Amino acid sequence: MTYEFAIFDFDGTLADTAASFMTACNAAARRYGFRELSVEEFQSLRTMGSREIIAHLGVPVWKLPQIATFMRRAMATEAASVRLFPGAAELLWKLKAAGIGIAIVSSNAEQGIRAALGEAAATVDLFECGAALFGKAQHFKRAIRHSGLDAARILAIGDEARDIDAARKAGVAAGAVAWGYADPVFLQGLGPDRFFANLEEIAPAFGAI
């Protein structure tokens, strides 16, 4: 299967935001009363899904919308320091040159994502930002409608279990990457349709060599 439209997650997929995410998470912990993370504990969470992480940290579920908004704003303040993974901008330009449509679906703010992408923001056809923790599927469905394509021609690429879940709920193929937040062995165990060990493997999935 060669795909014609890409839906990318941003944090941990196109950009290395682990440090800013951990900083924002611990700031939220202090504000909303759940446990802060050490670097070692943060690493241990890579083998858990989002619901397991929430339970592990003792996050009150009813506070999730407030916490998500707080973290989004906290990460936006560090947008200028966010760096794309090496080769991410080149990948986006290669896909665009091959006529592949591109959407970015993220819980992050569009302004911060555009700032991190720089000139490569011009390759993105649709920004679906501010997604709720478990609300990505709805944003994926909007991206499908925007593409005008059959869902079978679309591949969603992310670095967490919830990205795979959202792709399946939306009816598109799920791609997972080895370099993001979640442990790659854990992600492979969830059975994504495509698994990418490095960025260079993504373009050929779209026929962009």
mmCIF file of C-alpha atoms in Angstrom:
data_model
loop_
_atom_site.group_PDB
_atom_site.id
_atom_site.type_symbol
_atom_site.label_atom_id
_atom_site.label_comp_id
_atom_site.label_asym_id
_atom_site.label_seq_id
_atom_site.Cartn_x
_atom_site.Cartn_y
_atom_site.Cartn_z
ATOM 1 C CA MET A 1 0.000 0.000 0.000
ATOM 2 C CA THR A 2 1.298 3.421 -1.021
ATOM 3 C CA TYR A 3 -0.366 6.267 0.830
ATOM 4 C CA GLU A 4 -1.368 9.676 -0.551
ATOM 5 C CA PHE A 5 -1.970 11.719 2.598
ATOM 6 C CA ALA A 6 0.012 11.898 5.846
ATOM 7 C CA ILE A 7 -1.335 12.829 9.253
ATOM 8 C CA PHE A 8 1.571 13.593 11.567
ATOM 9 C CA ASP A 9 1.690 13.936 15.299
ATOM 10 C CA PHE A 10 4.126 16.702 16.287
ATOM 11 C CA ASP A 11 5.599 16.149 19.756
ATOM 12 C CA GLY A 12 8.009 13.223 19.705
ATOM 13 C CA THR A 13 7.331 12.511 16.021
ATOM 14 C CA LEU A 14 8.537 15.576 14.133
ATOM 15 C CA ALA A 15 10.003 17.525 17.061
ATOM 16 C CA ASP A 16 12.079 16.646 20.094
ATOM 17 C CA THR A 17 9.916 18.101 22.862
ATOM 18 C CA ALA A 18 10.605 15.582 25.645
ATOM 19 C CA ALA A 19 12.405 18.098 27.865
ATOM 20 C CA SER A 20 9.772 20.825 27.504
ATOM 21 C CA PHE A 21 6.994 18.260 28.027
ATOM 22 C CA MET A 22 8.562 17.032 31.272
ATOM 23 C CA THR A 23 9.039 20.611 32.494
ATOM 24 C CA ALA A 24 5.404 21.435 31.708
ATOM 25 C CA CYS A 25 4.191 18.194 33.305
ATOM 26 C CA ASN A 26 6.020 18.892 36.564
ATOM 27 C CA ALA A 27 4.765 22.476 36.622
ATOM 28 C CA ALA A 28 1.236 21.107 36.211
ATOM 29 C CA ALA A 29 1.892 18.582 38.991
ATOM 30 C CA ARG A 30 2.778 21.371 41.401
ATOM 31 C CA ARG A 31 -0.276 23.374 40.409
ATOM 32 C CA TYR A 32 -2.871 20.586 40.319
ATOM 33 C CA GLY A 33 -1.578 18.278 43.026
ATOM 34 C CA PHE A 34 -0.227 15.148 41.412
ATOM 35 C CA ARG A 35 3.220 13.577 41.537
ATOM 36 C CA GLU A 36 6.227 15.192 39.872
ATOM 37 C CA LEU A 37 8.489 13.069 37.696
ATOM 38 C CA SER A 38 12.198 12.414 37.904
ATOM 39 C CA VAL A 39 14.060 11.802 34.648
ATOM 40 C CA GLU A 40 14.272 8.101 35.526
ATOM 41 C CA GLU A 41 10.561 7.835 36.216
ATOM 42 C CA PHE A 42 9.751 9.712 33.032
ATOM 43 C CA GLN A 43 11.681 7.057 31.120
ATOM 44 C CA SER A 44 9.781 4.277 32.897
ATOM 45 C CA LEU A 45 6.467 5.675 31.646
ATOM 46 C CA ARG A 46 7.465 4.954 28.042
ATOM 47 C CA THR A 47 6.025 1.439 28.333
ATOM 48 C CA MET A 48 2.583 2.651 29.441
ATOM 49 C CA GLY A 49 -0.470 3.910 27.638
ATOM 50 C CA SER A 50 -1.962 7.310 28.467
ATOM 51 C CA ARG A 51 -4.611 5.948 30.844
ATOM 52 C CA GLU A 52 -1.979 3.950 32.734
ATOM 53 C CA ILE A 53 0.226 7.037 33.032
ATOM 54 C CA ILE A 54 -2.671 9.114 34.380
ATOM 55 C CA ALA A 55 -3.427 6.481 36.987
ATOM 56 C CA HIS A 56 0.266 6.092 37.884
ATOM 57 C CA LEU A 57 0.665 9.814 38.508
ATOM 58 C CA GLY A 58 -2.573 10.118 40.432
ATOM 59 C CA VAL A 59 -3.990 12.724 38.082
ATOM 60 C CA PRO A 60 -7.660 13.525 38.850
ATOM 61 C CA VAL A 61 -9.519 12.716 35.631
ATOM 62 C CA TRP A 62 -11.934 15.596 36.054
ATOM 63 C CA LYS A 63 -8.977 18.011 36.033
ATOM 64 C CA LEU A 64 -7.584 16.726 32.710
ATOM 65 C CA PRO A 65 -9.012 19.560 30.544
ATOM 66 C CA GLN A 66 -7.537 22.192 32.889
ATOM 67 C CA ILE A 67 -4.198 20.372 33.065
ATOM 68 C CA ALA A 68 -4.051 20.005 29.267
ATOM 69 C CA THR A 69 -4.723 23.731 28.797
ATOM 70 C CA PHE A 70 -2.088 24.629 31.382
ATOM 71 C CA MET A 71 0.518 22.351 29.771
ATOM 72 C CA ARG A 72 -0.278 23.634 26.278
ATOM 73 C CA ARG A 73 0.357 27.204 27.444
ATOM 74 C CA ALA A 74 3.491 26.193 29.345
ATOM 75 C CA MET A 75 4.947 24.454 26.305
ATOM 76 C CA ALA A 76 4.034 27.416 24.091
ATOM 77 C CA THR A 77 6.330 29.612 26.183
ATOM 78 C CA GLU A 78 9.224 27.332 25.176
ATOM 79 C CA ALA A 79 8.290 27.118 21.503
ATOM 80 C CA ALA A 80 11.343 29.109 20.444
ATOM 81 C CA SER A 81 13.643 26.441 21.892
ATOM 82 C CA VAL A 82 11.895 23.455 20.265
ATOM 83 C CA ARG A 83 13.942 21.732 17.579
ATOM 84 C CA LEU A 84 12.769 19.381 14.870
ATOM 85 C CA PHE A 85 14.388 15.970 14.696
ATOM 86 C CA PRO A 86 17.202 15.966 12.111
ATOM 87 C CA GLY A 87 15.683 15.273 8.714
ATOM 88 C CA ALA A 88 12.085 16.127 9.678
ATOM 89 C CA ALA A 89 11.898 19.330 7.625
ATOM 90 C CA GLU A 90 13.510 17.594 4.654
ATOM 91 C CA LEU A 91 10.937 14.795 4.931
ATOM 92 C CA LEU A 92 8.042 17.257 4.801
ATOM 93 C CA TRP A 93 9.477 19.003 1.753
ATOM 94 C CA LYS A 94 10.062 15.653 0.018
ATOM 95 C CA LEU A 95 6.478 14.579 0.623
ATOM 96 C CA LYS A 96 5.144 17.905 -0.599
ATOM 97 C CA ALA A 97 7.261 17.700 -3.761
ATOM 98 C CA ALA A 98 5.787 14.252 -4.418
ATOM 99 C CA GLY A 99 2.250 15.641 -4.205
ATOM 100 C CA ILE A 100 1.461 14.105 -0.825
ATOM 101 C CA GLY A 101 -1.026 15.964 1.366
ATOM 102 C CA ILE A 102 0.082 16.701 4.927
ATOM 103 C CA ALA A 103 -1.841 17.395 8.122
ATOM 104 C CA ILE A 104 -0.511 17.863 11.635
ATOM 105 C CA VAL A 105 -2.778 16.799 14.493
ATOM 106 C CA SER A 106 -1.478 17.780 17.901
ATOM 107 C CA SER A 107 -2.500 18.772 21.399
ATOM 108 C CA ASN A 108 -0.013 21.611 21.057
ATOM 109 C CA ALA A 109 -0.849 25.121 19.873
ATOM 110 C CA GLU A 110 -0.621 25.885 16.151
ATOM 111 C CA GLN A 111 1.470 29.025 16.703
ATOM 112 C CA GLY A 112 4.196 27.074 18.503
ATOM 113 C CA ILE A 113 4.212 24.307 15.900
ATOM 114 C CA ARG A 114 4.510 26.820 13.054
ATOM 115 C CA ALA A 115 7.390 28.499 14.866
ATOM 116 C CA ALA A 116 9.236 25.203 15.257
ATOM 117 C CA LEU A 117 8.630 24.200 11.641
ATOM 118 C CA GLY A 118 9.844 27.509 10.254
ATOM 119 C CA GLU A 119 9.717 27.545 6.459
ATOM 120 C CA ALA A 120 8.583 23.908 6.453
ATOM 121 C CA ALA A 121 5.200 25.079 7.806
ATOM 122 C CA ALA A 122 4.395 25.883 4.164
ATOM 123 C CA THR A 123 4.286 22.149 3.422
ATOM 124 C CA VAL A 124 1.372 21.549 5.793
ATOM 125 C CA ASP A 125 -2.108 21.626 4.274
ATOM 126 C CA LEU A 126 -3.998 21.431 7.545
ATOM 127 C CA PHE A 127 -3.199 22.154 11.185
ATOM 128 C CA GLU A 128 -5.579 20.429 13.615
ATOM 129 C CA CYS A 129 -4.270 21.650 16.951
ATOM 130 C CA GLY A 130 -5.419 21.719 20.541
ATOM 131 C CA ALA A 131 -6.567 18.086 20.464
ATOM 132 C CA ALA A 132 -7.770 16.685 23.783
ATOM 133 C CA LEU A 133 -5.775 13.839 25.317
ATOM 134 C CA PHE A 134 -8.224 11.239 24.016
ATOM 135 C CA GLY A 135 -9.784 13.388 21.285
ATOM 136 C CA LYS A 136 -7.415 12.935 18.363
ATOM 137 C CA ALA A 137 -9.771 10.668 16.400
ATOM 138 C CA GLN A 138 -12.155 13.557 15.775
ATOM 139 C CA HIS A 139 -9.303 15.669 14.439
ATOM 140 C CA PHE A 140 -8.188 12.757 12.248
ATOM 141 C CA LYS A 141 -11.700 12.567 10.793
ATOM 142 C CA ARG A 142 -11.564 16.269 9.916
ATOM 143 C CA ALA A 143 -8.213 15.674 8.218
ATOM 144 C CA ILE A 144 -9.763 12.813 6.222
ATOM 145 C CA ARG A 145 -12.563 15.076 5.034
ATOM 146 C CA HIS A 146 -10.054 17.794 4.159
ATOM 147 C CA SER A 147 -8.000 15.347 2.089
ATOM 148 C CA GLY A 148 -10.944 14.303 -0.051
ATOM 149 C CA LEU A 149 -9.460 10.804 -0.186
ATOM 150 C CA ASP A 150 -10.648 7.397 0.845
ATOM 151 C CA ALA A 151 -9.415 6.662 4.365
ATOM 152 C CA ALA A 152 -7.485 3.661 3.015
ATOM 153 C CA ARG A 153 -5.102 6.077 1.266
ATOM 154 C CA ILE A 154 -4.171 7.873 4.509
ATOM 155 C CA LEU A 155 -1.451 7.023 7.024
ATOM 156 C CA ALA A 156 -1.358 8.605 10.489
ATOM 157 C CA ILE A 157 2.091 8.655 12.083
ATOM 158 C CA GLY A 158 2.733 9.127 15.794
ATOM 159 C CA ASP A 159 4.832 8.057 18.739
ATOM 160 C CA GLU A 160 2.278 7.046 21.373
ATOM 161 C CA ALA A 161 -0.346 4.370 21.958
ATOM 162 C CA ARG A 162 -3.097 6.982 21.755
ATOM 163 C CA ASP A 163 -1.989 7.884 18.221
ATOM 164 C CA ILE A 164 -2.511 4.264 17.163
ATOM 165 C CA ASP A 165 -5.884 4.174 18.943
ATOM 166 C CA ALA A 166 -6.998 7.399 17.257
ATOM 167 C CA ALA A 167 -5.999 6.142 13.811
ATOM 168 C CA ARG A 168 -8.007 2.960 14.304
ATOM 169 C CA LYS A 169 -11.060 4.878 15.524
ATOM 170 C CA ALA A 170 -10.844 7.157 12.493
ATOM 171 C CA GLY A 171 -10.408 4.233 10.094
ATOM 172 C CA VAL A 172 -6.962 5.130 8.752
ATOM 173 C CA ALA A 173 -3.717 3.160 8.815
ATOM 174 C CA ALA A 174 -1.621 3.612 11.954
ATOM 175 C CA GLY A 175 2.093 4.308 11.702
ATOM 176 C CA ALA A 176 4.382 4.350 14.739
ATOM 177 C CA VAL A 177 7.920 5.704 15.144
ATOM 178 C CA ALA A 178 10.839 4.402 17.190
ATOM 179 C CA TRP A 179 12.283 7.726 18.384
ATOM 180 C CA GLY A 180 9.445 9.361 20.341
ATOM 181 C CA TYR A 181 7.985 9.283 23.844
ATOM 182 C CA ALA A 182 6.828 5.667 23.915
ATOM 183 C CA ASP A 183 9.168 2.688 24.018
ATOM 184 C CA PRO A 184 9.494 1.249 20.481
ATOM 185 C CA VAL A 185 9.084 -2.376 21.608
ATOM 186 C CA PHE A 186 5.911 -1.379 23.463
ATOM 187 C CA LEU A 187 4.569 0.363 20.351
ATOM 188 C CA GLN A 188 5.396 -2.558 18.060
ATOM 189 C CA GLY A 189 3.486 -4.808 20.448
ATOM 190 C CA LEU A 190 0.342 -2.773 19.703
ATOM 191 C CA GLY A 191 0.490 -3.907 16.073
ATOM 192 C CA PRO A 192 0.645 -0.669 14.058
ATOM 193 C CA ASP A 193 0.184 -1.016 10.292
ATOM 194 C CA ARG A 194 3.602 0.509 9.693
ATOM 195 C CA PHE A 195 6.566 0.886 12.033
ATOM 196 C CA PHE A 196 9.406 3.271 11.231
ATOM 197 C CA ALA A 197 12.838 2.805 12.762
ATOM 198 C CA ASN A 198 14.043 6.156 11.403
ATOM 199 C CA LEU A 199 12.759 9.182 9.516
ATOM 200 C CA GLU A 200 14.283 8.021 6.235
ATOM 201 C CA GLU A 201 11.844 5.092 6.128
ATOM 202 C CA ILE A 202 8.752 7.303 6.004
ATOM 203 C CA ALA A 203 8.968 8.857 2.522
ATOM 204 C CA PRO A 204 8.998 5.488 0.676
ATOM 205 C CA ALA A 205 5.664 4.591 2.314
ATOM 206 C CA PHE A 206 4.218 7.442 0.250
ATOM 207 C CA GLY A 207 6.148 6.611 -2.912
ATOM 208 C CA ALA A 208 8.425 9.616 -2.329
ATOM 209 C CA ILE A 209 11.909 8.274 -2.939
#
